[in-house]
XYZ file of C-alpha atoms in Angstrom:
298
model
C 0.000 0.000 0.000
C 1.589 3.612 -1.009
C -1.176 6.216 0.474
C -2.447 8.554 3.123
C -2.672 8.508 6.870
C -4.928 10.317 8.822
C -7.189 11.201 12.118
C -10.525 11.540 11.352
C -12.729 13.513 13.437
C -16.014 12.189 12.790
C -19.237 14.428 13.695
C -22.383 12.526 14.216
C -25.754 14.315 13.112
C -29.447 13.670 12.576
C -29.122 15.139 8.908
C -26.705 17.321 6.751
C -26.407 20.760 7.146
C -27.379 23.157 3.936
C -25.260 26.005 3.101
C -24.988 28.855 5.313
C -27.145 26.580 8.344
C -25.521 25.718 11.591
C -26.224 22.303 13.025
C -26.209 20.208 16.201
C -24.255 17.342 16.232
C -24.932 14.113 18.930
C -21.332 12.988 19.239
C -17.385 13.733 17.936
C -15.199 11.135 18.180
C -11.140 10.645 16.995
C -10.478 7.751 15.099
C -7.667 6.455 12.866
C -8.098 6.936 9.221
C -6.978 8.105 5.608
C -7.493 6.185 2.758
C -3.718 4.327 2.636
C -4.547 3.360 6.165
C -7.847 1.969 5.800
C -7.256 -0.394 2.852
C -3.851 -1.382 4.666
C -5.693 -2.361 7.416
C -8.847 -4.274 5.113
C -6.474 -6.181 3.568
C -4.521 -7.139 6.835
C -7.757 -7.728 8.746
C -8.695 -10.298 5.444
C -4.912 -11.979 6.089
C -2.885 -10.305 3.931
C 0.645 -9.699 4.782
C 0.783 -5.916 4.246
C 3.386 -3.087 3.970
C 2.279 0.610 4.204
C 4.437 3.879 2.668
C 3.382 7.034 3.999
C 3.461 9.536 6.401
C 2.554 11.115 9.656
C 3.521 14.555 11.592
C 5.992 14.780 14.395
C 2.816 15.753 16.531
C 0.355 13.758 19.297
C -1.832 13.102 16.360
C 0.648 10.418 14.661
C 0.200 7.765 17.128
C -3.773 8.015 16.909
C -3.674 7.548 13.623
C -1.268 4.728 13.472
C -2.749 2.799 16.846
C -4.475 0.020 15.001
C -2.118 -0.456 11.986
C 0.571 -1.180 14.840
C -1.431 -3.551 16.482
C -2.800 -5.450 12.921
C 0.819 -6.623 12.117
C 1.092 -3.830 9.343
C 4.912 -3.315 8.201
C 4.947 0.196 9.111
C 8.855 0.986 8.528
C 8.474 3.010 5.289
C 6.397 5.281 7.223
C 8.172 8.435 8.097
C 8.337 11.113 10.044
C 7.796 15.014 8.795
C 7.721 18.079 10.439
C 4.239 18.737 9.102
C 0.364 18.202 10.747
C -0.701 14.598 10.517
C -3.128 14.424 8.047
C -7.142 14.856 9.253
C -9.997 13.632 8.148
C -13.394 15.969 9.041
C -16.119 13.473 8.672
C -20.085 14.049 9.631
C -22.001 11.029 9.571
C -25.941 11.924 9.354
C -28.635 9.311 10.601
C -28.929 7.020 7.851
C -25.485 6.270 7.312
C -24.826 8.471 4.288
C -21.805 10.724 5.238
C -19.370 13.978 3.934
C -15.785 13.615 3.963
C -13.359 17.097 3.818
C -9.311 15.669 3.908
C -6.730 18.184 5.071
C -3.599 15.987 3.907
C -0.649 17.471 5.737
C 1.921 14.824 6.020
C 0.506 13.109 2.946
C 1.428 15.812 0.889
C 5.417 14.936 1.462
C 4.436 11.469 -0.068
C 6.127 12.526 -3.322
C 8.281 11.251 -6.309
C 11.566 11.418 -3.556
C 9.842 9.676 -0.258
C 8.004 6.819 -2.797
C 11.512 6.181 -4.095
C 12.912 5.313 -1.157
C 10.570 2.931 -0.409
C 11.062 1.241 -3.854
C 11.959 -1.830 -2.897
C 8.677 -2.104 -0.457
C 6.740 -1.108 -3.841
C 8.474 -3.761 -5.943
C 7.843 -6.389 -3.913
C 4.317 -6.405 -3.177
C 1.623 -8.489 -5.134
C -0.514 -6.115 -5.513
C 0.259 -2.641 -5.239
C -2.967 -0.532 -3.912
C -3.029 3.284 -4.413
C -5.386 6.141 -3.940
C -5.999 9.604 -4.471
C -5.085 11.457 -1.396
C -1.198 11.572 -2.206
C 0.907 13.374 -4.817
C 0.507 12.555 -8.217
C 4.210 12.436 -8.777
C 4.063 9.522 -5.856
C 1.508 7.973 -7.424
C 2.757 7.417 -10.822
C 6.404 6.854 -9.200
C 4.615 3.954 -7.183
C 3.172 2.793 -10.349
C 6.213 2.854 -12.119
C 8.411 0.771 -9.500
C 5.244 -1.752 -9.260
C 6.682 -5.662 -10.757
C 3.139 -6.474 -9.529
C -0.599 -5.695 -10.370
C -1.245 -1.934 -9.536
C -4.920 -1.148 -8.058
C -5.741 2.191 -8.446
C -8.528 3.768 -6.511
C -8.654 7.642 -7.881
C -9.921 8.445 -4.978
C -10.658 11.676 -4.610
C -10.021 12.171 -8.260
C -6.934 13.891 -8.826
C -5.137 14.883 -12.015
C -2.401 12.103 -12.991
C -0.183 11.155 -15.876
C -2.692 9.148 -18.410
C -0.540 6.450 -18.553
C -1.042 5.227 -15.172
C -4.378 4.979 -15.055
C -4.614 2.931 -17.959
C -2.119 0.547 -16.015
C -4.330 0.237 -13.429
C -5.369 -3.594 -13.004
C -8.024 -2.877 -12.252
C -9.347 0.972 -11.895
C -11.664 0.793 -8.654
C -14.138 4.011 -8.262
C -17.488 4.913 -7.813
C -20.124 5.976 -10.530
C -19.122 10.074 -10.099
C -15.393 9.088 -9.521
C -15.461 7.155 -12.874
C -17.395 10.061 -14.937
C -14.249 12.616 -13.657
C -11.583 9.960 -14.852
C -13.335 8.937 -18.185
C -13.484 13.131 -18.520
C -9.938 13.574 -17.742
C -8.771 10.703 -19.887
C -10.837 11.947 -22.784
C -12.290 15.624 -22.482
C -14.424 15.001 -25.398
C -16.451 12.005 -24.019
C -20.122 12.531 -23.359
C -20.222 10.689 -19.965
C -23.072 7.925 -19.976
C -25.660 8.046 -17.511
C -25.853 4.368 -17.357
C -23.203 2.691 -15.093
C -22.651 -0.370 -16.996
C -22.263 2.092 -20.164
C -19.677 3.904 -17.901
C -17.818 1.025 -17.068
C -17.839 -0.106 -21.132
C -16.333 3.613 -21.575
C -13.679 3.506 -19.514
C -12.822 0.118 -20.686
C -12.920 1.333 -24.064
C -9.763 4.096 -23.331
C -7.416 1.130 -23.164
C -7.500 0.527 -18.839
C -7.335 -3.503 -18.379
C -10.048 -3.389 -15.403
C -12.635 -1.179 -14.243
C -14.629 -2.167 -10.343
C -17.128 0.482 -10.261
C -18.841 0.790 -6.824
C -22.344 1.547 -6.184
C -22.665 1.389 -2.385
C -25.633 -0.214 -1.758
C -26.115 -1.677 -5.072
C -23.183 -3.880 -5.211
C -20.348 -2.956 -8.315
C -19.560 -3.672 -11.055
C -16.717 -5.372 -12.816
C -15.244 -5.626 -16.137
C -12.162 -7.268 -17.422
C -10.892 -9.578 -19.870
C -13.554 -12.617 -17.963
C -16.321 -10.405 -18.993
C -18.506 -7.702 -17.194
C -20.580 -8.396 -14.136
C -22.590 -7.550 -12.080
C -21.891 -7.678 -8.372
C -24.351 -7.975 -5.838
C -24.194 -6.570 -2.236
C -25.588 -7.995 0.728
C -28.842 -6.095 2.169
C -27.973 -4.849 5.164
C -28.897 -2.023 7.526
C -26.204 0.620 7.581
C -25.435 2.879 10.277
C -21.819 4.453 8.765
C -20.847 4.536 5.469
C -17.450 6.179 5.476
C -15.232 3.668 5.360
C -16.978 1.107 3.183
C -15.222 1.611 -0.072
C -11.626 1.422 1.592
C -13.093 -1.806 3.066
C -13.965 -3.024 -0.173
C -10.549 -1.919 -2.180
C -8.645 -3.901 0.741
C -10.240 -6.917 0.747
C -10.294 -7.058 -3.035
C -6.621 -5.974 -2.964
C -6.270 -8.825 -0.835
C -7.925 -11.733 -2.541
C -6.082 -10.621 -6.016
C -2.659 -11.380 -4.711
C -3.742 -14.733 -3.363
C -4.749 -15.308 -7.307
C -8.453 -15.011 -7.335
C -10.634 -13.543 -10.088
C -11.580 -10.091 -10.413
C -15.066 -11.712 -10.358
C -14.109 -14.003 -7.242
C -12.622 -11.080 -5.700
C -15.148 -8.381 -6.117
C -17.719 -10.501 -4.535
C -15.862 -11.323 -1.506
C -15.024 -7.499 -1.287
C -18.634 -6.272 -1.453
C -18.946 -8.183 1.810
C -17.229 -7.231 3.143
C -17.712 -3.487 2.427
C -21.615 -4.471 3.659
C -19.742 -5.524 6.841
C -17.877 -2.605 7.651
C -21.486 -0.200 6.926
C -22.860 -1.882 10.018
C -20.198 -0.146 12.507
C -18.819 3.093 13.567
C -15.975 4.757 11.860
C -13.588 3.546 9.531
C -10.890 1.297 10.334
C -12.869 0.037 14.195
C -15.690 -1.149 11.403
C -13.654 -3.637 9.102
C -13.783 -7.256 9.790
C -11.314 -9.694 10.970
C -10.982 -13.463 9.853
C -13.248 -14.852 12.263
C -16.107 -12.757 11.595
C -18.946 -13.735 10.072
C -19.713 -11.929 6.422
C -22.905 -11.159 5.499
C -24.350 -13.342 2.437
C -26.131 -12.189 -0.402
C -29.761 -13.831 -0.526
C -32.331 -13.395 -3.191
């Protein structure tokens, strides 16, 4: 994993606020976070063996957001040290689940084309190497560069990168308004389809290998060479939905090193991303191996 690290500060809330309108909130809690983080943990949680490259300030923050990566058995020593914030996270979470996610990246903003380098021999060893959006884009396509493995890109939040590595990207894993911004930046011409599966056919059709488009409740999709399909999600009832798509992207991360599918592992990751809606936060939300994952029923 080559990504971000951060605290969030999650507000709870019966509903958002609109512009300009002041709310009460009915709790505010610290938790570990940032997208790097997250999926690191996922995948370790679903028994991957996982090394992270980031970041974190030289302030009280750092160890916060590092507390359950140390205890997960997350290789954490191409992490540094800057003299910058630790990143933060400001999360609200209304009643039914859905949430809004402002990212202040401080010491993420130091993983660039330099710090990713020194950690090149982390990035060339690794299966799978998982990246996001909340990092340089000189990292990013450094990371993808040094990669001898598949490279999972999850342009998340969409950022501008060099073309080339996001049609590297085996497979491209974003949501339906994620994968409009990317099919715009790859092609600024491209009338954007309102149809996901037409969406997914788009972006397929610009030359990237593998497209997982996530649609939360509805499941995702996937498309590769094996065909396109549709991916169920199990029905559950959700009570925090920040942290489900990191959930997902780890556990799918997870069961593509070990050789599976993108089919085989894009099931097992919506359940897992159905798992973690059922629980507070982010990373205190994911499953571990002895869990029990939701199934999909009819």
């Amino acid at each position: 994993m080559v990504g971000s690290i951060n605290l969030d500060q999650v507000v709870r809330l019966a509903r958002h606020p609109q512009p300009g309108e002041t709310l009460l909130g009915s709790s505010f809690t610290l938790l570990p976070g940032g997208k790097g983080a997250n999926q690191a943990l996922a995948a370790a949680r679903c028994g991957a063996t996982v090394s992270l490259v980031g970041a974190v300030g030289n302030d009280p923050n750092a160890a916060l957001a590092t507390a359950l990566l140390e205890t997960s058995g997350i290789d954490l020593s191409a992490v540094t040290t800057v003299e910058a914030p630790t990143g933060v996270a400001l999360i609200n979470v209304a009643d039914d689940g859905e949430n809004t996610i402002v990212v202040v990246p401080g010491a993420n903003a130091s993983v660039d084309a330099a710090a990713v380098r020194r950690s090149a021999a982390v990035v060339a060893d690794a299966a799978v190497v998982v990246l996001q959006g909340e990092i340089p884009a000189e990292g990013i396509a450094v990371a993808a560069s040094l990669a001898t493995g598949r490279v999972l890109l999850n342009l998340a939040p969409v950022i501008a990168v060099d073309p080339a590595v996001i049609l590297a990207a085996n497979p491209l894993v974003v949501n339906e308004h994620e994968g409009a911004l990317v099919l715009a930046q790859l092609d600024q011409d491209a009338a954007v389809p309102a149809d996901d599966h037409a969406l997914v056919a788009a972006l397929r059709a610009l030359g990237i290998p593998a497209v997982v488009l996530t649609r939360g409740a509805d499941g995702a999709i996937c498309s590769d060479d094996g065909g396109t399909h549709l991916v169920p999600a199990p029905k559950v009832d959700a009570v925090d939905t920040s942290g489900a798509g990191d959930a997902f992207v780890g556990a799918l991360s997870t069961r593509l090193a070990a050789g599976e599918s993108l089919l085989q592992a894009s099931r097992y990751a919506a359940r897992v991303g159905a798992f973690a809606v059922q629980g507070h936060g982010t990373q205190p939300s994911y499953p571990t191996l002895s869990d029990v994952m939701p199934e999909v029923t009819a």
